[in-house]
Every structure is written in C-alpha cells, then in structure tokens.
Amino acid sequence: MAGQAANERKRYAPDERRQMIVDEAAAFFSEVGLEGTTRELSQRLGVTQSLLYAYFASKADLLEAVFERVYLDRLSPDWPAQIADRTVPVRARAQHFYREYTGAIFTYEWMRIFMFSGLAGTELNRRYLGHLAKLILEPLCAEMQHAAGKKDGPQMEDIWNLHGGIVYIGIRKFVYCVPTPDDFGPPVEAAVNRFCDSFGLE
Amino acid sequence: MAGQAANERKRYAPDERRQMIVDEAAAFFSEVGLEGTTRELSQRLGVTQSLLYAYFASKADLLEAVFERVYLDRLSPDWPAQIADRTVPVRARAQHFYREYTGAIFTYEWMRIFMFSGLAGTELNRRYLGHLAKLILEPLCAEMQHAAGKKDGPQMEDIWNLHGGIVYIGIRKFVYCVPTPDDFGPPVEAAVNRFCDSFGLE
DNA sequence: GCTCTTATTGATCAAATGATCTATTATGAT
DNA sequence: ATCATAATAGATCATTTGATCAATAAGAGC
C-alpha cells in the first residue's frame, strides 16, 4: 500500500510529494511516536531518506507540518454559533457538539499525536486546549448556567469533567488500546444526558 | 540534590545503589519519556553510564524495574472489600475509593509513565486496566446496580465514563500541564456525586 | 594498618540517526 | 527526438546511543 516496487523511481510534483510525505508521516509518527526515525518513514514512503530533506529543512520542520495537518481545522467554525443558539435546548446543543467533536478527533492519528505532543511538552497542546476552552467550553458553561436559572449551574471544572469523561473513551481505544464500544454515539450521548440530568437541564 | 560533587567516588551496597538507580530512573523517564538515554540518566545519578549495566542487563530491564516500582502496590488490597461493604451507602463507598485512588495515582511519575507505556503499547497497561476493572470497577458497577434496585443502574461503560472524567483531571495536570484545581478532592467528589445523582443512588 | 573483595570507572565498539552533497534520471517544453 | 529543469537516489559525515570489558579504588574484615 505504502511501498513502491523495488527500484522504480517515480517523479511527483513538489506539492503532491509534500502531501504524500506529510500524510505518511502523520500515520507513522502517530504509530511509533515522535522519535520515529526519518529512515523508517522514508522506507514506508518507498523513497530515500535524503528526499525528506528536499522538502523539510529538519525533522522538527516535518513534525510541525504533521501537527498542522492533524490539528488544523479540527475545530469547526460553526460550533460557537451552535453552542450559543438559544432556540435549541442546551442539552441538545451539547449533544450535537459532542457528537461532532468526537467524530472529528476520535481517530488513531489525532488521539495519539495529541498525546505524544502533550507528553513532549509541546506548546501546541496547551494552545489547542486554550482555544477549545475559550471558544466552546466556556460558552457552553455559560449557556448551561443560563439554562439552570435559579438552580446552581455547572462551573468550568464540571465542564472539564464532562469533557474528560467523553475524551477518555478515545484514550482507552487509541492510547491504551483496550476494547471500547464500536459505536461511540451511545456512550457519548449517555454521558451528556447524565451531566444535564444532574444539573436539572432541559 | 541528585548530582555528586565532581570526581568523588562513593561506594554503596548493591541493594541501596539499585534502589537509587530505579528511583532516579522513574523520575527521569517520567520526565523525558521512555527513550531517555542511559547517559543522561547516569549523569543525573552522578555516576558512569557503564555502572547502570552492572545492575541491569539492558535498558529494557531497567525500564521493567521502573514499571514495577511505579505500578506495584498502587492498587490497595483493601479496596475490593470496601467496595463490597453494604453497611455503607454505595455513594460513600465510591467517594472513598476515588479519594484514595486519586491520592495514589495523581503523581507526575505515575501519570506520565502510564501514558508513555500506554503509547508504547506495553502490555502492562492493558494488564493493569484489566486488574482494575476486574477487582474494583466491575464490583462497583454491580454494587451500584444492586443499590439502584428497580431503577436502571449503571453499565460498565457508564462506570468507565465516571472513571475517565476523574482520571482526566490528572491527565490535564501531568500530561498536558494545564492549570487544574490545587485540591483534587472537591472536583472528584462532585463528579462522583453527579454520577450517583443521575442514577438516583443514595 | 593491611588485604581482599567487588563496586565503580574510563575507554571503546558497533549500530543507529539526523543531516549534507553530488550524481542520476524522470518529465515537460521545444 | 532532444534538451533543460529539478525531483530523486546514493554515498557519506558527525553524533548519539546501547552495550562491553579490563583497570581502579572504596570499604569491610582481620
């Protein structure tokens, strides 16, 4: 699938080749970790190792391209508006968001690269989580507080607990590689429902 | 603290030295990852790299010792009995367990080494999670179902959701290194309470 | 204080790895 | 067909890293 037959040399346009490299690199590094070697990656591409350096100045450069490809546009620009749409009950809004969000990030590549780079101390993770909080989770928290009215609504730490319980499904599957439900929909929906129930949200 | 002054050669009893190495190795590998070098570790110990091989046949051997030291006896033998003790309400039992459990595993070393070895595909993680499920989480699930009586009690996937939401606090702090509450007690307690509330558990 | 055991060092090897540079050759334009 | 461009390969360098082994000296026992 990845390899090239023997010594056949195929010549691609730079843009195309670059994308081939980044794609395979994302798959490769998500599998073996950020310390995977450029040599092994080049083998999987059916290409010499030196070719990688025709496209990227350094391995760090290549990794940056991988991060960009994996994270970029994972946060849909529609979500903030949907979270804020009070014509729909908060519970349904939360359900909708987490259905889409888990659909977007519950992939082998995303989950593992996010974890690898988190452990490596990359600033990208903190920045991503900051964005997520600012754009989505904090507004969601505010909406739930508004919907709770007189009753006590959730605080941000409660929202993080909801979030963590859901994300943990992906961690179990793609990081720990233990069995999980085939369909993530039901457990995610149940988690959101329990959360809303416990705060008396409609 | 770790280093030794210049060329001073101190001679320790094998057991003592071995423990020094494993201790520092746990701190070291939890920081930089399982691919940290034996040379850097030896520097932190104020010792030659070759000395490590007087105590461990290989780096893999040393890592195994680290895993053992980090995981071993983390699961208290008392927990199963406490989970099963029906003279106490399940909610209180769950509270008690998660207070102790988070107290045991919410450390820099445990959290990160568990994540590193999970990503590395070590069998240890799956075995640990298997033990945890069999000894504690499944019994807890059964107890909650019993307490729920006619009402629908939680299924294992619900328990995993509770568990994940709690563990995620530690992941945020020690893996992603983002701000978390100083005291883990309140958010953990709140999470357990919400869970019990949503299932109508006393 | 002396001796003997052995914990520890220092030098070294072989393989792996990121990076560089020049020689090839596939491909589009003429 | 032929040529020119540049995408790609192949060889190579300098470090790094796990591992080995003979030489050294710290410390216990007499």
Short mmCIF file of C-alpha atoms in Angstrom, two decimals, chain A residues 56-194:
data_model
loop_
_atom_site.label_atom_id
_atom_site.label_comp_id
_atom_site.label_asym_id
_atom_site.label_seq_id
_atom_site.Cartn_x
_atom_site.Cartn_y
_atom_site.Cartn_z
CA PHE A 56 11.76 19.83 5.01
CA ALA A 57 14.76 21.57 6.49
CA SER A 58 14.80 19.31 9.53
CA LYS A 59 12.85 16.61 11.26
CA ALA A 60 11.39 19.24 13.58
CA ASP A 61 10.13 21.03 10.48
CA LEU A 62 8.43 17.90 9.24
CA LEU A 63 6.85 17.33 12.63
CA GLU A 64 5.50 20.84 12.61
CA ALA A 65 3.84 20.14 9.27
CA VAL A 66 2.34 16.99 10.75
CA PHE A 67 0.98 18.89 13.74
CA GLU A 68 -0.57 21.44 11.45
CA ARG A 69 -2.18 18.79 9.28
CA VAL A 70 -3.56 16.90 12.26
CA TYR A 71 -4.86 19.81 14.30
CA LEU A 72 -5.82 22.25 11.57
CA ASP A 73 -9.49 22.82 11.01
CA ARG A 74 -10.41 20.21 13.54
CA LEU A 75 -12.39 22.83 15.43
CA SER A 76 -15.35 23.63 13.21
CA PRO A 77 -16.07 27.37 12.96
CA ASP A 78 -19.80 26.56 13.24
CA TRP A 79 -19.67 25.23 16.77
CA PRO A 80 -19.53 28.53 18.68
CA ALA A 81 -22.70 29.75 16.98
CA GLN A 82 -24.47 26.44 17.57
CA ILE A 83 -23.49 26.48 21.23
CA ALA A 84 -24.96 29.95 21.58
CA ASP A 85 -28.24 29.22 19.73
CA ARG A 86 -30.89 29.51 22.44
CA THR A 87 -33.70 28.42 20.13
CA VAL A 88 -32.40 24.93 20.89
CA PRO A 89 -32.26 23.40 24.42
CA VAL A 90 -28.70 23.34 25.85
CA ARG A 91 -28.86 19.64 26.24
CA ALA A 92 -29.44 19.20 22.51
CA ARG A 93 -26.69 21.71 21.78
CA ALA A 94 -24.25 19.82 23.97
CA GLN A 95 -25.29 16.54 22.37
CA HIS A 96 -24.79 17.97 18.91
CA PHE A 97 -21.40 19.38 19.74
CA TYR A 98 -20.00 16.24 21.32
CA ARG A 99 -21.36 14.07 18.53
CA GLU A 100 -19.49 16.18 16.01
CA TYR A 101 -16.42 16.72 18.17
CA THR A 102 -15.87 13.06 18.90
CA GLY A 103 -16.49 12.36 15.21
CA ALA A 104 -13.67 14.76 14.43
CA ILE A 105 -11.00 13.78 16.95
CA PHE A 106 -11.62 10.11 17.66
CA THR A 107 -9.05 8.93 15.16
CA TYR A 108 -5.86 6.99 15.73
CA GLU A 109 -3.75 9.83 14.39
CA TRP A 110 -5.33 12.69 16.27
CA MET A 111 -5.58 11.00 19.64
CA ARG A 112 -2.07 9.63 19.67
CA ILE A 113 -0.27 12.61 18.20
CA PHE A 114 -2.09 14.85 20.65
CA MET A 115 -0.94 12.63 23.49
CA PHE A 116 2.62 12.30 22.19
CA SER A 117 3.00 16.02 21.77
CA GLY A 118 1.37 16.62 25.13
CA LEU A 119 3.93 14.42 26.85
CA ALA A 120 6.69 16.09 24.85
CA GLY A 121 5.57 19.39 26.32
CA THR A 122 4.74 20.99 23.01
CA GLU A 123 3.07 24.34 23.35
CA LEU A 124 0.59 23.27 20.69
CA ASN A 125 -1.44 21.23 23.14
CA ARG A 126 -1.85 23.98 25.65
CA ARG A 127 -2.73 26.39 22.88
CA TYR A 128 -5.29 23.97 21.46
CA LEU A 129 -6.90 23.38 24.84
CA GLY A 130 -6.92 27.11 25.44
CA HIS A 131 -8.76 27.68 22.18
CA LEU A 132 -11.20 24.89 22.90
CA ALA A 133 -11.95 26.34 26.32
CA LYS A 134 -12.31 29.92 25.15
CA LEU A 135 -14.34 29.21 22.01
CA ILE A 136 -16.51 26.35 23.11
CA LEU A 137 -16.35 25.01 26.65
CA GLU A 138 -16.62 28.34 28.44
CA PRO A 139 -19.55 29.44 26.29
CA LEU A 140 -21.17 26.04 26.84
CA CYS A 141 -20.69 26.51 30.57
CA ALA A 142 -22.29 29.95 30.41
CA GLU A 143 -25.22 28.62 28.42
CA MET A 144 -25.80 25.86 30.92
CA GLN A 145 -25.67 28.31 33.80
CA HIS A 146 -28.21 30.46 31.99
CA ALA A 147 -30.44 27.47 31.37
CA ALA A 148 -30.14 26.38 35.00
CA GLY A 149 -31.67 29.69 36.06
CA LYS A 150 -32.13 29.86 39.82
CA LYS A 151 -30.60 26.41 40.34
CA ASP A 152 -26.83 26.07 40.51
CA GLY A 153 -25.43 25.54 37.04
CA PRO A 154 -22.09 23.87 36.26
CA GLN A 155 -18.74 25.52 36.85
CA MET A 156 -15.85 25.15 34.40
CA GLU A 157 -14.36 22.32 36.42
CA ASP A 158 -17.63 20.45 35.98
CA ILE A 159 -17.48 21.03 32.23
CA TRP A 160 -13.94 19.68 32.17
CA ASN A 161 -15.22 16.62 33.96
CA LEU A 162 -17.88 16.10 31.30
CA HIS A 163 -15.30 16.67 28.60
CA GLY A 164 -12.79 14.33 30.17
CA GLY A 165 -15.26 11.52 30.61
CA ILE A 166 -16.04 11.67 26.91
CA VAL A 167 -12.48 12.10 25.66
CA TYR A 168 -11.41 9.19 27.85
CA ILE A 169 -13.28 6.84 25.52
CA GLY A 170 -10.86 7.81 22.76
CA ILE A 171 -7.90 7.47 25.10
CA ARG A 172 -8.94 3.97 26.02
CA LYS A 173 -9.29 2.99 22.41
CA PHE A 174 -6.35 4.70 20.73
CA VAL A 175 -3.80 5.11 23.52
CA TYR A 176 -4.37 2.17 25.83
CA CYS A 177 -5.77 0.02 23.01
CA VAL A 178 -8.35 -1.68 25.20
CA PRO A 179 -11.81 -2.68 23.97
CA THR A 180 -14.43 0.05 23.66
CA PRO A 181 -17.91 0.16 22.16
CA ASP A 182 -17.84 0.06 18.37
CA ASP A 183 -20.21 2.99 18.16
CA PHE A 184 -19.15 5.98 20.24
CA GLY A 185 -22.55 7.62 19.84
CA PRO A 186 -24.48 5.93 22.67
CA PRO A 187 -21.88 6.33 25.46
CA VAL A 188 -21.25 9.94 24.49
CA GLU A 189 -24.96 10.66 24.43
CA ALA A 190 -25.43 8.95 27.77
CA ALA A 191 -22.61 10.97 29.33
CA VAL A 192 -24.09 14.26 28.18
CA ASN A 193 -27.54 13.21 29.36
CA ARG A 194 -26.31 12.26 32.81
#
